[in-house]
PDB file of C-alpha atoms in Angstrom:
ATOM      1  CA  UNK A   1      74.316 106.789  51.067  1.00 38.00           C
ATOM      2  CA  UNK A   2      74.660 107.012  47.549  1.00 39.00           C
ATOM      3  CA  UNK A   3      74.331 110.759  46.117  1.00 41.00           C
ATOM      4  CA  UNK A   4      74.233 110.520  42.261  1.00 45.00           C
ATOM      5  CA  UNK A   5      76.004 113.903  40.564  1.00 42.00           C
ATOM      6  CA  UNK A   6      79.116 112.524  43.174  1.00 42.00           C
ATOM      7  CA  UNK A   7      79.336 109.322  40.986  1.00 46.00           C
ATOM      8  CA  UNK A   8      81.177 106.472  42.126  1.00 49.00           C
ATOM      9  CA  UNK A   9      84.122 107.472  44.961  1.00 44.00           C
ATOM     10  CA  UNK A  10      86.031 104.190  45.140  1.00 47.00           C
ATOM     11  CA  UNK A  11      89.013 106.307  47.362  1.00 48.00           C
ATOM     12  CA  UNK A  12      89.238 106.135  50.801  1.00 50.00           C
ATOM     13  CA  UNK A  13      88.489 109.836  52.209  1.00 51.00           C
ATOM     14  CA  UNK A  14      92.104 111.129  53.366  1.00 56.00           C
ATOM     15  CA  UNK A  15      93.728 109.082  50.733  1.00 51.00           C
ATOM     16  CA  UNK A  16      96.273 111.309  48.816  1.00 59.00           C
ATOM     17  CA  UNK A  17      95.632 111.050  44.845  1.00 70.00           C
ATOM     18  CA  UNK A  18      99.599 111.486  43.926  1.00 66.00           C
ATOM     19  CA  UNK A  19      98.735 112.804  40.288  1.00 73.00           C
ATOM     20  CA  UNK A  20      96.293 115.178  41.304  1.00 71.00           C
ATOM     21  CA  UNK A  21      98.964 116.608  44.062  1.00 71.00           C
ATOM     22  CA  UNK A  22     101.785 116.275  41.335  1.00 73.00           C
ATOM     23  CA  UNK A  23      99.781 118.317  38.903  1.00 77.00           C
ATOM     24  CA  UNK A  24      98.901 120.682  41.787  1.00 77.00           C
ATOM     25  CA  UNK A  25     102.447 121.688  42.742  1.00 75.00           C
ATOM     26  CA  UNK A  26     103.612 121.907  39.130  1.00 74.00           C
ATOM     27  CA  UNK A  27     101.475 125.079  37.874  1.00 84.00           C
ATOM     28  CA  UNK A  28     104.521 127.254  39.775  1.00 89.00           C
ATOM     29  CA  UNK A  29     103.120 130.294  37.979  1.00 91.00           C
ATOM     30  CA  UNK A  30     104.880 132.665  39.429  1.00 90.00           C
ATOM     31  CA  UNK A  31     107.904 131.118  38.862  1.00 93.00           C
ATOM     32  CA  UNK A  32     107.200 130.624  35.471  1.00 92.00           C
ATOM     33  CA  UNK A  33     105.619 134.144  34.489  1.00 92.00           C
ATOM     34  CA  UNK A  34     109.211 135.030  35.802  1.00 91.00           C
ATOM     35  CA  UNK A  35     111.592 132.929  33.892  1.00 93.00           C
ATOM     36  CA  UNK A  36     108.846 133.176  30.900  1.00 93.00           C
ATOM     37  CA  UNK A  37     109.268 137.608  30.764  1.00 93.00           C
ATOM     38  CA  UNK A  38     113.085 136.632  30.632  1.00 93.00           C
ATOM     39  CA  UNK A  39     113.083 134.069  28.115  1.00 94.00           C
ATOM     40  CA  UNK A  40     113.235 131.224  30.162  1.00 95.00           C
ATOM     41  CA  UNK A  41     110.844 128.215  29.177  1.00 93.00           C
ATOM     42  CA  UNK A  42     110.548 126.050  31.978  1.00 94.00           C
ATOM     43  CA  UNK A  43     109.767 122.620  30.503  1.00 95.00           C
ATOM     44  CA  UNK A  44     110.340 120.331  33.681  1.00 93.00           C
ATOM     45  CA  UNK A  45     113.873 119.633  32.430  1.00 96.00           C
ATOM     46  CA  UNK A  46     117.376 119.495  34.681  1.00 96.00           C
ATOM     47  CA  UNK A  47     117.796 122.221  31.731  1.00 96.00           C
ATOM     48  CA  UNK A  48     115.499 124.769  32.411  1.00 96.00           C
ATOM     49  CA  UNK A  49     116.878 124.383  36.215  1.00 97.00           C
ATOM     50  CA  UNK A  50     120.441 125.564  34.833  1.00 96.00           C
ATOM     51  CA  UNK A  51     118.482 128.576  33.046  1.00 96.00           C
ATOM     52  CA  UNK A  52     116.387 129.885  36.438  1.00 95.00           C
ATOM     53  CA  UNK A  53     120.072 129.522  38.019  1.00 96.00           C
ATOM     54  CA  UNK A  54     121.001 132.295  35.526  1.00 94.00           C
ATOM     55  CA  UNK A  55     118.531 134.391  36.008  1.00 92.00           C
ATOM     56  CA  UNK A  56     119.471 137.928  37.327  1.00 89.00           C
ATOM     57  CA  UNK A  57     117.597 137.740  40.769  1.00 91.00           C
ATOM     58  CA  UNK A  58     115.613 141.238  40.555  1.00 87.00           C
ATOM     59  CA  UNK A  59     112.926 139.482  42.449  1.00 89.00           C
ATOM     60  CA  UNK A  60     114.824 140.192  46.010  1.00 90.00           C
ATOM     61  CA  UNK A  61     113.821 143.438  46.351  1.00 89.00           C
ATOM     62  CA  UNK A  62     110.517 142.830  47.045  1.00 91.00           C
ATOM     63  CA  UNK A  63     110.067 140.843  50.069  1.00 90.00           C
ATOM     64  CA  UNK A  64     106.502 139.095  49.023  1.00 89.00           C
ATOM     65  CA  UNK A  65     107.692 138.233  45.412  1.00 91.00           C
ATOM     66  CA  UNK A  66     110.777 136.694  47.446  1.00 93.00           C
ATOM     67  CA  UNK A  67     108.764 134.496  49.354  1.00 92.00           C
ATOM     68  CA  UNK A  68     106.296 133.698  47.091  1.00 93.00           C
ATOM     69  CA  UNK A  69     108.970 133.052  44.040  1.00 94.00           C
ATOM     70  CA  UNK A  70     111.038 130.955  46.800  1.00 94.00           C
ATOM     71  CA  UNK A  71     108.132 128.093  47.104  1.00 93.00           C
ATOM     72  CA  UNK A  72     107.463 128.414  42.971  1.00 94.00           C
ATOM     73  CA  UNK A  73     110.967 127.678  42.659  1.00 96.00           C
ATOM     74  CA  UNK A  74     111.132 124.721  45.336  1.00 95.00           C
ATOM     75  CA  UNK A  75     108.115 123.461  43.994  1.00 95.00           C
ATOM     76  CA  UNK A  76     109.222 123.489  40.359  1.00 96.00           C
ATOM     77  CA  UNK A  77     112.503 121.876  41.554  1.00 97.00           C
ATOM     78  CA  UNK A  78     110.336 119.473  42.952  1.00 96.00           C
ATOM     79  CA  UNK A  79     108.305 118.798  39.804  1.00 95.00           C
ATOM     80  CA  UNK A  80     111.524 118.085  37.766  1.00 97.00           C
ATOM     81  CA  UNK A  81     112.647 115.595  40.262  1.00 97.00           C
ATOM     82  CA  UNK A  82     110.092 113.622  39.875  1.00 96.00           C
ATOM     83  CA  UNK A  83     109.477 113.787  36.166  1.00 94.00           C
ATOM     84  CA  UNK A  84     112.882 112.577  35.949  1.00 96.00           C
ATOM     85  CA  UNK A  85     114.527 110.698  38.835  1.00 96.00           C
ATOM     86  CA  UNK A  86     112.942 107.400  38.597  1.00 96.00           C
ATOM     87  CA  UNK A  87     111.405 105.998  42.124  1.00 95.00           C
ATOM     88  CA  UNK A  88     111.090 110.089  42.919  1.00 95.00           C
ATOM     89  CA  UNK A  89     107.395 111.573  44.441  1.00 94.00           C
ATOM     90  CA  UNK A  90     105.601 113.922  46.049  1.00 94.00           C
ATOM     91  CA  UNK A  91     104.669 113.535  50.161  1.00 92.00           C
ATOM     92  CA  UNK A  92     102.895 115.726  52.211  1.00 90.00           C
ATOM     93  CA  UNK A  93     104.335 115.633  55.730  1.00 92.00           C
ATOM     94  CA  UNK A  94     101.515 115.405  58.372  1.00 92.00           C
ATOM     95  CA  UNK A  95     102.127 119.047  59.249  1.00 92.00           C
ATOM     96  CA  UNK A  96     100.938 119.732  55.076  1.00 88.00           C
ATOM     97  CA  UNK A  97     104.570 120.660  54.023  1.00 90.00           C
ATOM     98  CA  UNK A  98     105.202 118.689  50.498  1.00 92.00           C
ATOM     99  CA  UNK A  99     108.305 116.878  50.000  1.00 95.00           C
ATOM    100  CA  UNK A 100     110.264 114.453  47.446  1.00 96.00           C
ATOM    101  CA  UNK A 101     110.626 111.081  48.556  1.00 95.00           C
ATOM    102  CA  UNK A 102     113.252 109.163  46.880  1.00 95.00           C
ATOM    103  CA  UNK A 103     113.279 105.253  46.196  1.00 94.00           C
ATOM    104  CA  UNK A 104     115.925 104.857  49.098  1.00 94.00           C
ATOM    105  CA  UNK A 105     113.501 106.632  51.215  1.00 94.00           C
ATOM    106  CA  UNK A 106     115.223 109.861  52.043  1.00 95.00           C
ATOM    107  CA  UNK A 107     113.628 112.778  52.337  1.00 95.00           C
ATOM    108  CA  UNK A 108     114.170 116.320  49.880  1.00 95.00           C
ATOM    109  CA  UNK A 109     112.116 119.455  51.547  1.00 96.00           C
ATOM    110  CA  UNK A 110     112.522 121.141  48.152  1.00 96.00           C
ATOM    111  CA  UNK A 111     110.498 124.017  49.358  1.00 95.00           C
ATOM    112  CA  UNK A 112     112.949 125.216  52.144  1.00 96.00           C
ATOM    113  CA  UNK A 113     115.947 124.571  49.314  1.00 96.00           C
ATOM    114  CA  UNK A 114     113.786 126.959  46.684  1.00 96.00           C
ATOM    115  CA  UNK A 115     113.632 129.760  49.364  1.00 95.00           C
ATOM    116  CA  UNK A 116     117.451 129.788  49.763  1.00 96.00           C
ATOM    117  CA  UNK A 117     117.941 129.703  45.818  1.00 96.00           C
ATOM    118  CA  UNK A 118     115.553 132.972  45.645  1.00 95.00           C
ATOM    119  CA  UNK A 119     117.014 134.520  48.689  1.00 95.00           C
ATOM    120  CA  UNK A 120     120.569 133.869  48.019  1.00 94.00           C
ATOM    121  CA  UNK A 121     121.172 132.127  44.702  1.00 92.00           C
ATOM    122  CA  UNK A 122     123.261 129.282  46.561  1.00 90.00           C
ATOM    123  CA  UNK A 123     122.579 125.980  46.288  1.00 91.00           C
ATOM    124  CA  UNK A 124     121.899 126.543  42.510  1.00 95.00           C
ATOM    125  CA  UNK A 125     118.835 124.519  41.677  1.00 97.00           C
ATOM    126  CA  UNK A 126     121.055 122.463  39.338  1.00 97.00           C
ATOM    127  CA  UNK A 127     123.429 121.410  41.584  1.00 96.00           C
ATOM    128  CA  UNK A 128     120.445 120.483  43.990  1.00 96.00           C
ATOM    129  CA  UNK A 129     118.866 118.684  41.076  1.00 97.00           C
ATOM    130  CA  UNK A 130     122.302 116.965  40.590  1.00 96.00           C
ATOM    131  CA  UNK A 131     122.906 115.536  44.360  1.00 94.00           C
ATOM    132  CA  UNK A 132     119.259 113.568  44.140  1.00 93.00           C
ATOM    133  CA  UNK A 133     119.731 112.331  40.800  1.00 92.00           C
ATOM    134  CA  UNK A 134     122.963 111.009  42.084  1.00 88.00           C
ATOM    135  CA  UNK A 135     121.496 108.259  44.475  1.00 74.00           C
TER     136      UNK A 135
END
């Protein structure tokens, strides 16, 4: 059945679109109405990682900021990896969790690392940034 204002679907339903989801979990905009009210542009740069490390973390007060600021900030982790770590890209895990998969194949669950940078400030996002640029 062909239903016109659809046009022509040439993807397999189920089939991920990879730029779609990469453009999806970049809009971090909590994250980035944050850093932005500090002075802190976040341009998808290993930079802008060291900056949101510096950041005085008033956000951990407030329990639902906290845990809504901890998946901006995996997420935006995520997004710089793989604007810049060639090989690097988004996965969704079958139980909808996304993830960075490397060219070696391992596996980065940058969203559980970006809830222990806004809880605790340790592993700086830099430093996690760092260890997968490594391999």
């Amino acid at each position: 059945m062909k239903i016109p204002f659809l046009g022509n679907r040439s993807e397999k339903p189920g089939t991920p679109d990879p730029e779609g989801i990469a453009e999806l979990l970049s809009e971090c905009e909590l994250l980035r109405s944050q850093a932005s009210q500090e002075g802190v542009q976040l341009d998808d740069t290993a930079a802008s990682l060291e900056a949101l490390d510096q950041l005085v973390p008033r956000w951990r007060d407030d329990e639902e900021v906290l845990h809504w600021l901890g998946n901006d900030a995996g997420l935006y982790l995520g997004t710089v990896i793989v604007r810049t770590v060639p090989g690097a890209a988004w996965d969704l895990r079958p139980d909808g969790q996304p993830v960075i998969r490397l060219a070696s194949g391992r596996e980065f669950d940058v969203v559980t690392s970006g809830h222990e940078w806004a809880a605790s400030g340790a592993p700086e996002l830099s430093q996690l940034y760092a260890e997968v640029a490594e391999e």
